[in-house]
CSV table of C-alpha atoms and ligand atoms in Angstrom, one decimal:
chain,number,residue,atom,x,y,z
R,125,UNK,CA,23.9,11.1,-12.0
R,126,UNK,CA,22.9,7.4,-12.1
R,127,UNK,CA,24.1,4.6,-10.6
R,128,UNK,CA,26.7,1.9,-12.4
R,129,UNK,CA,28.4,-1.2,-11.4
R,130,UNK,CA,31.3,0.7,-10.2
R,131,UNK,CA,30.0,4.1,-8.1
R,132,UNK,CA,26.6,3.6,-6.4
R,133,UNK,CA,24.4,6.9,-6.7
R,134,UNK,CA,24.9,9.5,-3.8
R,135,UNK,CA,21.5,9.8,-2.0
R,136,UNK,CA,19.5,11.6,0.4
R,137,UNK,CA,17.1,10.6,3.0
R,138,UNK,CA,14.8,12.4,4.7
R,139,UNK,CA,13.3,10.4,7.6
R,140,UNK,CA,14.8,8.0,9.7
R,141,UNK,CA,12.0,6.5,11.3
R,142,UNK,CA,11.4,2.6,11.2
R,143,UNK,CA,11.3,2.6,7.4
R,144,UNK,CA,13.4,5.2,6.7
R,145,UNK,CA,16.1,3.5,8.9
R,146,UNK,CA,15.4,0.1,7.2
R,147,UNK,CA,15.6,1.6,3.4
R,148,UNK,CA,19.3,3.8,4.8
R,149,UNK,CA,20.4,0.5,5.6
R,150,UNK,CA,19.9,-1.1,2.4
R,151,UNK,CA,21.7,1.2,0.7
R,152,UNK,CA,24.7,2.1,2.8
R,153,UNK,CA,25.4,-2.4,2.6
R,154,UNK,CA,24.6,-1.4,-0.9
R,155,UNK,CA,27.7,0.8,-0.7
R,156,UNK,CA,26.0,4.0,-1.9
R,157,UNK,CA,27.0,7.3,-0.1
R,158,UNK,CA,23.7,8.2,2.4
R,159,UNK,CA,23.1,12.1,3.3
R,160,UNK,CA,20.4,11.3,6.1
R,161,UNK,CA,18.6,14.2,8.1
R,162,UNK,CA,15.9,13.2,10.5
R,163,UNK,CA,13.5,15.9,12.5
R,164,UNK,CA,14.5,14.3,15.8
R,165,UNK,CA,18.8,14.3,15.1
R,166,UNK,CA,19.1,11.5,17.5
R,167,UNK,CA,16.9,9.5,15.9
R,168,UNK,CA,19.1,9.7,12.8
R,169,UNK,CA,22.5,8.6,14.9
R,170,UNK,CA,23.0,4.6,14.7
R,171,UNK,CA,22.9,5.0,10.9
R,172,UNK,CA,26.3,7.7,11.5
R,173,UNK,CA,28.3,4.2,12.5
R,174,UNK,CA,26.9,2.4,9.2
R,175,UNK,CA,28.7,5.1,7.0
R,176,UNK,CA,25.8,7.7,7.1
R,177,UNK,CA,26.3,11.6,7.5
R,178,UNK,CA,24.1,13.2,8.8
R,179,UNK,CA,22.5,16.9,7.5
R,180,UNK,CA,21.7,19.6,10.1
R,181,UNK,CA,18.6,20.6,8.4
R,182,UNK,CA,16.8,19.1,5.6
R,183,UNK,CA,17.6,21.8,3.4
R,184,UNK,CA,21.0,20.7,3.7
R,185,UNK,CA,20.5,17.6,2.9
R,186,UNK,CA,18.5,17.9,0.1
R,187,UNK,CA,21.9,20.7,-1.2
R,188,UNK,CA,24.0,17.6,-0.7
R,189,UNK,CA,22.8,14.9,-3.9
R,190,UNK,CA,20.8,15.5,-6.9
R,191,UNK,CA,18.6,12.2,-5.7
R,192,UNK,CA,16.5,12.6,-3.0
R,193,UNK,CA,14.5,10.3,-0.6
R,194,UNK,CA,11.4,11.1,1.5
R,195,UNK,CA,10.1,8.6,3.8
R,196,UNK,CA,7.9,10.8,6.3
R,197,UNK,CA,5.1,10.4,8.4
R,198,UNK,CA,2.4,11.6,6.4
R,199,UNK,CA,2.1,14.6,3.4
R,200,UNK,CA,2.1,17.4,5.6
R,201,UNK,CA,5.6,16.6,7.2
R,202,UNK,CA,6.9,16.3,3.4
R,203,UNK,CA,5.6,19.7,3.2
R,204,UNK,CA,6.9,20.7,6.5
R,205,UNK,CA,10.8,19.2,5.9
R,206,UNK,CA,11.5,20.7,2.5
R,207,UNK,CA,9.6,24.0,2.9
R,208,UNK,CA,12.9,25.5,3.1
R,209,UNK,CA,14.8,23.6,1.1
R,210,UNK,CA,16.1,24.4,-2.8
R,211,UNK,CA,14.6,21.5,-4.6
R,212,UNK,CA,16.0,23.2,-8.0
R,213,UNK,CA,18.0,20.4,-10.4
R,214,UNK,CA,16.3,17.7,-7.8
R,215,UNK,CA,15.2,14.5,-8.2
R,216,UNK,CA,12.7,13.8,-5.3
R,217,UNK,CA,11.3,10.6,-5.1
R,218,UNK,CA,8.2,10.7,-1.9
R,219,UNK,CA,8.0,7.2,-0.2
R,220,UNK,CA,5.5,8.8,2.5
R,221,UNK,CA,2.2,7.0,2.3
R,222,UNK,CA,-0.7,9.2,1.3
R,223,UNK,CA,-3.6,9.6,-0.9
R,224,UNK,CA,-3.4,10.2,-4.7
R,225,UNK,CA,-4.9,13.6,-5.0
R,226,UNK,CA,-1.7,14.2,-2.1
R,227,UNK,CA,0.8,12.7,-4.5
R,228,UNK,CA,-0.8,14.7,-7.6
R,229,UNK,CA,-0.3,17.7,-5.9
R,230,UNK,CA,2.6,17.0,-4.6
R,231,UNK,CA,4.2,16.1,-7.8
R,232,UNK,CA,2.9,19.8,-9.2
R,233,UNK,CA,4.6,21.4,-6.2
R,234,UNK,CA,7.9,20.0,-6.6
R,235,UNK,CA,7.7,20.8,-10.6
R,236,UNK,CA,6.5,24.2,-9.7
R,237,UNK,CA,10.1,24.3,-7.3
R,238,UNK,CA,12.2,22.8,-10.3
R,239,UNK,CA,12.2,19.3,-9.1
R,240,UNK,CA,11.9,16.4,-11.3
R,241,UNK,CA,9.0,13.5,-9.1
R,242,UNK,CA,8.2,10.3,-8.5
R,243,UNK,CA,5.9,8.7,-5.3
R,244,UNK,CA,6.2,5.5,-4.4
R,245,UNK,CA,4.1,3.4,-2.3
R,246,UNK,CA,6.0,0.8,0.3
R,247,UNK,CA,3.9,-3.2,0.0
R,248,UNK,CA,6.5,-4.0,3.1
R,249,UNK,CA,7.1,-3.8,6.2
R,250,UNK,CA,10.6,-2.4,7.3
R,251,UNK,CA,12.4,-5.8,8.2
R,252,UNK,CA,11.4,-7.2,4.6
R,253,UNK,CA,13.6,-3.9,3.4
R,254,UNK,CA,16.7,-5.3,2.1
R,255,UNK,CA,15.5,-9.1,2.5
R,256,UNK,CA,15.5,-11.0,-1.1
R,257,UNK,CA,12.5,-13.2,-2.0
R,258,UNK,CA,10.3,-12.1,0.8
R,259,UNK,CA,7.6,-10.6,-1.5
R,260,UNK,CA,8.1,-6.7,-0.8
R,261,UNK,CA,8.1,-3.3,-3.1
R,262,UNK,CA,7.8,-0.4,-4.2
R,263,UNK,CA,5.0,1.1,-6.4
R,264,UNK,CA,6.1,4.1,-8.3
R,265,UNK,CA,4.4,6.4,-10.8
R,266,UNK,CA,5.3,9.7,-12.5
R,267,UNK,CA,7.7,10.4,-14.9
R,268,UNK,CA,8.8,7.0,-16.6
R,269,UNK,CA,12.3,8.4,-17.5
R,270,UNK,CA,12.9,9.4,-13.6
R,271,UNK,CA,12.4,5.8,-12.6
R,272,UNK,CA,14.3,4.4,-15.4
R,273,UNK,CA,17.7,6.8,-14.4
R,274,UNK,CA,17.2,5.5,-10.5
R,275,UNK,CA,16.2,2.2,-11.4
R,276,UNK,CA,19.0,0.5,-10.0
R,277,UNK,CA,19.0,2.5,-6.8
R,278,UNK,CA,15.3,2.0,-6.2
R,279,UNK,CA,15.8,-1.2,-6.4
R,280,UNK,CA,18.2,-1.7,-3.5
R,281,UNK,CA,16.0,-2.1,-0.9
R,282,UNK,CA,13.5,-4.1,-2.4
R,283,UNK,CA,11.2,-4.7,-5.4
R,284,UNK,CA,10.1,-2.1,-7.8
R,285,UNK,CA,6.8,-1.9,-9.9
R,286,UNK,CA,6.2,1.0,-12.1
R,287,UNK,CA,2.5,1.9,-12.3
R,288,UNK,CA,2.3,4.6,-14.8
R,289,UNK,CA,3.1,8.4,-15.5
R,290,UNK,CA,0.2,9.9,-13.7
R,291,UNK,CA,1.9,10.2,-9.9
R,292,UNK,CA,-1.3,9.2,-8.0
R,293,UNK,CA,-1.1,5.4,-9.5
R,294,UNK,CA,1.2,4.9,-6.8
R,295,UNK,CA,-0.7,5.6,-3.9
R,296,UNK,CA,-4.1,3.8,-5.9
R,297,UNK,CA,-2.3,0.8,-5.8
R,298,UNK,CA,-0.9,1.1,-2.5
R,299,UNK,CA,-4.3,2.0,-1.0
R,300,UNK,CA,-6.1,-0.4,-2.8
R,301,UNK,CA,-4.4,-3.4,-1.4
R,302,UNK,CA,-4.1,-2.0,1.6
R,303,UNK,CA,-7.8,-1.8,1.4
R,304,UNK,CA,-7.7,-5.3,0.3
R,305,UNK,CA,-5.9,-6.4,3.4
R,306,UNK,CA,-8.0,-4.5,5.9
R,307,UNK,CA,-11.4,-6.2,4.4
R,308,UNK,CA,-9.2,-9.7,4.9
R,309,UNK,CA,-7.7,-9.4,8.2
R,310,UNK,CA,-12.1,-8.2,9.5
R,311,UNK,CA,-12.5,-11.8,7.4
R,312,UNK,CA,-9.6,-13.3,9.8
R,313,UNK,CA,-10.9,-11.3,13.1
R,314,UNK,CA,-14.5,-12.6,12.6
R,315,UNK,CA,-12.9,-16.1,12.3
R,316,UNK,CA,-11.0,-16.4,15.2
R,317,UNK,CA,-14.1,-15.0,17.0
R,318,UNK,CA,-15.8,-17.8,16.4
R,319,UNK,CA,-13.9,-20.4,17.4
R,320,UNK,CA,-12.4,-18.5,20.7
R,321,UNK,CA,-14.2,-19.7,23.2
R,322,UNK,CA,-14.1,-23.3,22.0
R,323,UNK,CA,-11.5,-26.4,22.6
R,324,UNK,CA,-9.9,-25.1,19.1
R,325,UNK,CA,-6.2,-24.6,19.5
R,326,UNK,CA,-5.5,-21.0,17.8
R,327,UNK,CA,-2.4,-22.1,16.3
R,328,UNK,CA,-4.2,-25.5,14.8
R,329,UNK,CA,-6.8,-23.1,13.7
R,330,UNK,CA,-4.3,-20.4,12.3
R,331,UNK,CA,-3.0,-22.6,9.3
R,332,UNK,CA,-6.6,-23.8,8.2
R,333,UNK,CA,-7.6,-20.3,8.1
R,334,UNK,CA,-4.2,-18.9,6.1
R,335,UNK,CA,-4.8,-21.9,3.5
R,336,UNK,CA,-8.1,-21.3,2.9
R,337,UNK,CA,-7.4,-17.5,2.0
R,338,UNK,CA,-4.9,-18.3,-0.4
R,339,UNK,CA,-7.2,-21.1,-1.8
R,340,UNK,CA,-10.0,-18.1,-2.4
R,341,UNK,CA,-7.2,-15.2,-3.2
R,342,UNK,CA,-7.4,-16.8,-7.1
R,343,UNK,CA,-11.0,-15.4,-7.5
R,344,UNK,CA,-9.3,-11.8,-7.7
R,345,UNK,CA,-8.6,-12.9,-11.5
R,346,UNK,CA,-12.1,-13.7,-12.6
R,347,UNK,CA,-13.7,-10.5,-10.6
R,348,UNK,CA,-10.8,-8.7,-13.3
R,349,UNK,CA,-12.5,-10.9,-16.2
R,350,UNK,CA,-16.0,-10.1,-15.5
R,351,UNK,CA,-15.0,-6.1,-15.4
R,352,UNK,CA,-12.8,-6.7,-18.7
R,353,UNK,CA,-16.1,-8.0,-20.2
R,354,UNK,CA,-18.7,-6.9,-18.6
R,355,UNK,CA,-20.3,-9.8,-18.1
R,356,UNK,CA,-20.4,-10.5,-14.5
R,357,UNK,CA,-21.8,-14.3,-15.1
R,358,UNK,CA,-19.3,-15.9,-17.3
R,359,UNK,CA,-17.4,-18.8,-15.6
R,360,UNK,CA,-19.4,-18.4,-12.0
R,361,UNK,CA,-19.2,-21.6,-9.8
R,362,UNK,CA,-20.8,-19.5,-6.7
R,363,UNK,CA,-23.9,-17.2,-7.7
R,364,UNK,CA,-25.1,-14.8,-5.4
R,365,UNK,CA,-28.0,-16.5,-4.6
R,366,UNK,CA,-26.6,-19.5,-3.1
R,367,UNK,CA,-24.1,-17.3,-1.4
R,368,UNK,CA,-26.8,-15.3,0.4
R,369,UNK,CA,-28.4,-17.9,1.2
R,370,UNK,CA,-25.5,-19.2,2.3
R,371,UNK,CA,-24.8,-16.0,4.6
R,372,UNK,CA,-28.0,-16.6,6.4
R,373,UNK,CA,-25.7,-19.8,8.1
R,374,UNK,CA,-22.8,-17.2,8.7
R,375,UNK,CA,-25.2,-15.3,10.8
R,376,UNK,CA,-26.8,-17.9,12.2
R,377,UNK,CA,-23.7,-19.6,13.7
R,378,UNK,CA,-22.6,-16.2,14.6
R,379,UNK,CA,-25.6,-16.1,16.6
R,380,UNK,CA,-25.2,-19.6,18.5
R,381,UNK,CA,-21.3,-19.0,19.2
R,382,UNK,CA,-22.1,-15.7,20.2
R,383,UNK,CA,-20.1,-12.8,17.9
R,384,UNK,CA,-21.5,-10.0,17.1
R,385,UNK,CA,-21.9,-9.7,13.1
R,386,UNK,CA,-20.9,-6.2,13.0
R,387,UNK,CA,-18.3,-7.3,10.5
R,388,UNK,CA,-20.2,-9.6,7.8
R,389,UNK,CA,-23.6,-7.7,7.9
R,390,UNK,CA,-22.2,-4.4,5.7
R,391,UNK,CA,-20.6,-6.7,2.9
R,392,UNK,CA,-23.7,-8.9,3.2
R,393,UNK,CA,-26.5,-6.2,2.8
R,394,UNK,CA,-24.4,-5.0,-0.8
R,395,UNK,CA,-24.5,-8.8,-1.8
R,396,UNK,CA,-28.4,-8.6,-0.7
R,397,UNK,CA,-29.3,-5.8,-2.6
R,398,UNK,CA,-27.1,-6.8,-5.6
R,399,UNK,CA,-29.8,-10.3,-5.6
R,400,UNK,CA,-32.8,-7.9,-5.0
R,401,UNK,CA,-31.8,-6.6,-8.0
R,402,UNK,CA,-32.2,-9.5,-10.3
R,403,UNK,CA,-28.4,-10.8,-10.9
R,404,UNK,CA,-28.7,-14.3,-9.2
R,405,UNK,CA,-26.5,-15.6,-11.6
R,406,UNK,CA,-23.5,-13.1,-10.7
R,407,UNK,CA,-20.7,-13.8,-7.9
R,408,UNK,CA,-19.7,-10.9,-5.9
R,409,UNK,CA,-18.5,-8.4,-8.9
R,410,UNK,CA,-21.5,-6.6,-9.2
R,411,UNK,CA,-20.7,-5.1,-6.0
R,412,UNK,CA,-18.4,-3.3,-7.2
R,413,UNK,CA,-20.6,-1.6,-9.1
R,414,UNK,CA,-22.8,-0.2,-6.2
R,415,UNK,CA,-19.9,1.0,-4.4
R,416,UNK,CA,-18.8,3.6,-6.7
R,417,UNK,CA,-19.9,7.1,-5.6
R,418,UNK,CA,-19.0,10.6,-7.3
R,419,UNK,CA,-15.6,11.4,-6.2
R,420,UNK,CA,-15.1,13.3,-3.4
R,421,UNK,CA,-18.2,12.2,-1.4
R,422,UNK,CA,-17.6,10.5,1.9
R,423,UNK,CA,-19.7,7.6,1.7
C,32,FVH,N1,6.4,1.0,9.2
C,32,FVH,C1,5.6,0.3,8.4
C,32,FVH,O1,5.3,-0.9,8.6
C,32,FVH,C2,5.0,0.9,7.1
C,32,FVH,C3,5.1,0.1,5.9
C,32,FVH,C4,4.5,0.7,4.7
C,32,FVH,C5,5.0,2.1,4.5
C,32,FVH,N2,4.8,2.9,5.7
C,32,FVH,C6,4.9,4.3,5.5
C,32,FVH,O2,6.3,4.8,5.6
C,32,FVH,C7,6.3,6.1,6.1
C,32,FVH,C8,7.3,6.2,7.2
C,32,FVH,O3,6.9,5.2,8.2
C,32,FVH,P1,7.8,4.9,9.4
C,32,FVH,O4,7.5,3.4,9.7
C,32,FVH,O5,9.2,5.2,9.2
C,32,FVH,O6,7.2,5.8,10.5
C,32,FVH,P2,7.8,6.4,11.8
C,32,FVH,O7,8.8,5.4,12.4
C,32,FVH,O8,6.7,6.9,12.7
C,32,FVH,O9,8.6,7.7,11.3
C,32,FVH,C9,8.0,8.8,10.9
C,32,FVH,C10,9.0,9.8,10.4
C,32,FVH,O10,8.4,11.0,9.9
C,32,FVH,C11,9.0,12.1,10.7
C,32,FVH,N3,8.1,13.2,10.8
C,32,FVH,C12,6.9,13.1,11.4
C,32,FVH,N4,6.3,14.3,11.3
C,32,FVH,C13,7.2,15.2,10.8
C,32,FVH,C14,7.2,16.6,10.5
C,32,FVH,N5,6.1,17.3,10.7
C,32,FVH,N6,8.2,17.1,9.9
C,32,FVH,C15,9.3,16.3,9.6
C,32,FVH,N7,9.4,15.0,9.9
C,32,FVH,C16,8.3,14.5,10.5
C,32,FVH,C17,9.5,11.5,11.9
C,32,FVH,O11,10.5,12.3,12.5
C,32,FVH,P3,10.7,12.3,14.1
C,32,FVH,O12,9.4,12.1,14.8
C,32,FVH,O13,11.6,11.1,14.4
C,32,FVH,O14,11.3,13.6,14.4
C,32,FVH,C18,10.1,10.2,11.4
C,32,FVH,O15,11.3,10.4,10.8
C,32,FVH,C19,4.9,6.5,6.5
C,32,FVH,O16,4.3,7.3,5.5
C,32,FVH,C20,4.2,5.1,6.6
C,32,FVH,O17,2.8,5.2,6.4
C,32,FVH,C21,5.5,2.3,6.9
């Protein structure tokens, strides 16, 4: 069943924690019929007054629409909630965050059940579900045709990108900005270090710092260019040997304002090693290159 202008696609949700409760809400203002079940039934209530009903167990639930929602804690409470339930004829779509390998076997283990798949991977928080223009969405991968049929309902709460057919692209993506973001906000902590324990006003500071990242965020398209090419020195304004010797200033004035450097000195011994071996003329790209391990080892 899809959805159309006149009769909004019946749905299910499994999980009304903060984001499961956000995405419920989207779609019941949406006007679309909501089956929720939640672990925790009380949890699940306020959504009853929004026009939700609420499923006993999840298996029941899952009985009551052909399209249904996860949006769990983790992969192992998606494997806890529907171990019981008949995911025959079903159309599960996972929005619990997890690894790819997770979604790839979880796609195979709701095939293996007669359920058609798709994960997704949430880029918001949950009060930017249902919010227009505030820059959130949803990664999915897996079957191309599934997305296509629930288009329209994905797209309810908030944006929707479509990664590709293999059903760990979601999770990549979603992991690799997250990844992104936890490298910027050490960036952001170290920052703030220094300055906090002069006569700098935080929030004087705080804009500086934001427009400066946003100035930088445009290098992300060149790093892409050089790995397109394979040639890491084409269009470089900032080789690696200014910018370690460059870093020995970062240090230094870590030093004087007294911060420790625990969160430069990893990124800054790759960038050393990357010089030692003979790619001055490089930016930062070549990195990438000595990060990559055999998959499946730790470090
Ligand atoms: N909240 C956020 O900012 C982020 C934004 C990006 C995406 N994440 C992911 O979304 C998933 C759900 O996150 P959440 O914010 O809703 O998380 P909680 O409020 O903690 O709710 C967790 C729900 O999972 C249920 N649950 C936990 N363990 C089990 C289990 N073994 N069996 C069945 N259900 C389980 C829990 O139930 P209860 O504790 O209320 O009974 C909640 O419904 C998540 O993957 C984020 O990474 C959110």
């Amino acid at each position: 069943m899809t959805a159309n202008a006149t009769s909004p696609t019946p749905l299910t949700l499994l999980g009304t924690g903060a984001m499961g409760s956000a995405l419920a809400r989207a779609w019941l203002a949406a006007g679309h019929p909501v089956t929720v079940w939640n672990r925790t039934a009380t949890r699940a209530q306020p959504l009853l007054a929004e026009g939700a009903t609420l499923a006993a167990t999840a298996a029941e639930a899952v009985a009551a629409n052909q399209l249904v929602v996860a949006c769990l804690l983790d992969d192992a409470s998606v494997g806890d909630a529907l171990a019981d339930a008949d995911l025959a004829g079903r159309d599960l779509v996972n929005l619990t965050t997890g690894t790819p390998g997770q979604a790839r076997d979880r796609a195979a283990w709701a095939q293996k059940r007669g359920a058609r798949f798709l994960d997704g991977g949430i880029m918001a928080t949950p009060p930017m579900i249902g919010q227009a223009g505030v820059g959130g969405y949803v990664f999915y991968s897996g079957s191309r045709d599934l997305f296509e049929e629930h288009r329209d309902t994905l797209a309810v709460p908030t944006g929707t990108t479509y990664v590709g057919a293999d059903p760990g692209f979601a999770a990549l993506h979603d992991v690799a900005l997250l990844s992104a973001m936890s490298g910027m906000f050490a960036g952001i902590s170290h920052a703030f270090a220094l300055i906090r324990r002069e006569d700098i006003a935080p929030k004087e500071f705080a804009p500086l710092l934001a427009g400066w990242l946003a100035a930088m965020a445009p290098a992300v398209h060149l790093t892409a260019e050089h790995l397109h090419s394979g040639d890491y020195t084409r269009g470089v304004v900032s080789n690696l040997a200014m910018m370690v010797a460059g870093n020995t200033t970062l240090l230094r004035t870590a030093q004087e304002q007294g911060v420790s450097t625990e969160l430069l000195t990893p990124y800054m011994d790759l960038m050393q090693r990357r010089l030692a071996a003979r790619h001055s003329e490089e930016d930062g790209t070549g990195i990438i290159d000595l990060l990559l391990r055999e998959p499946g080892s730790l470090r």
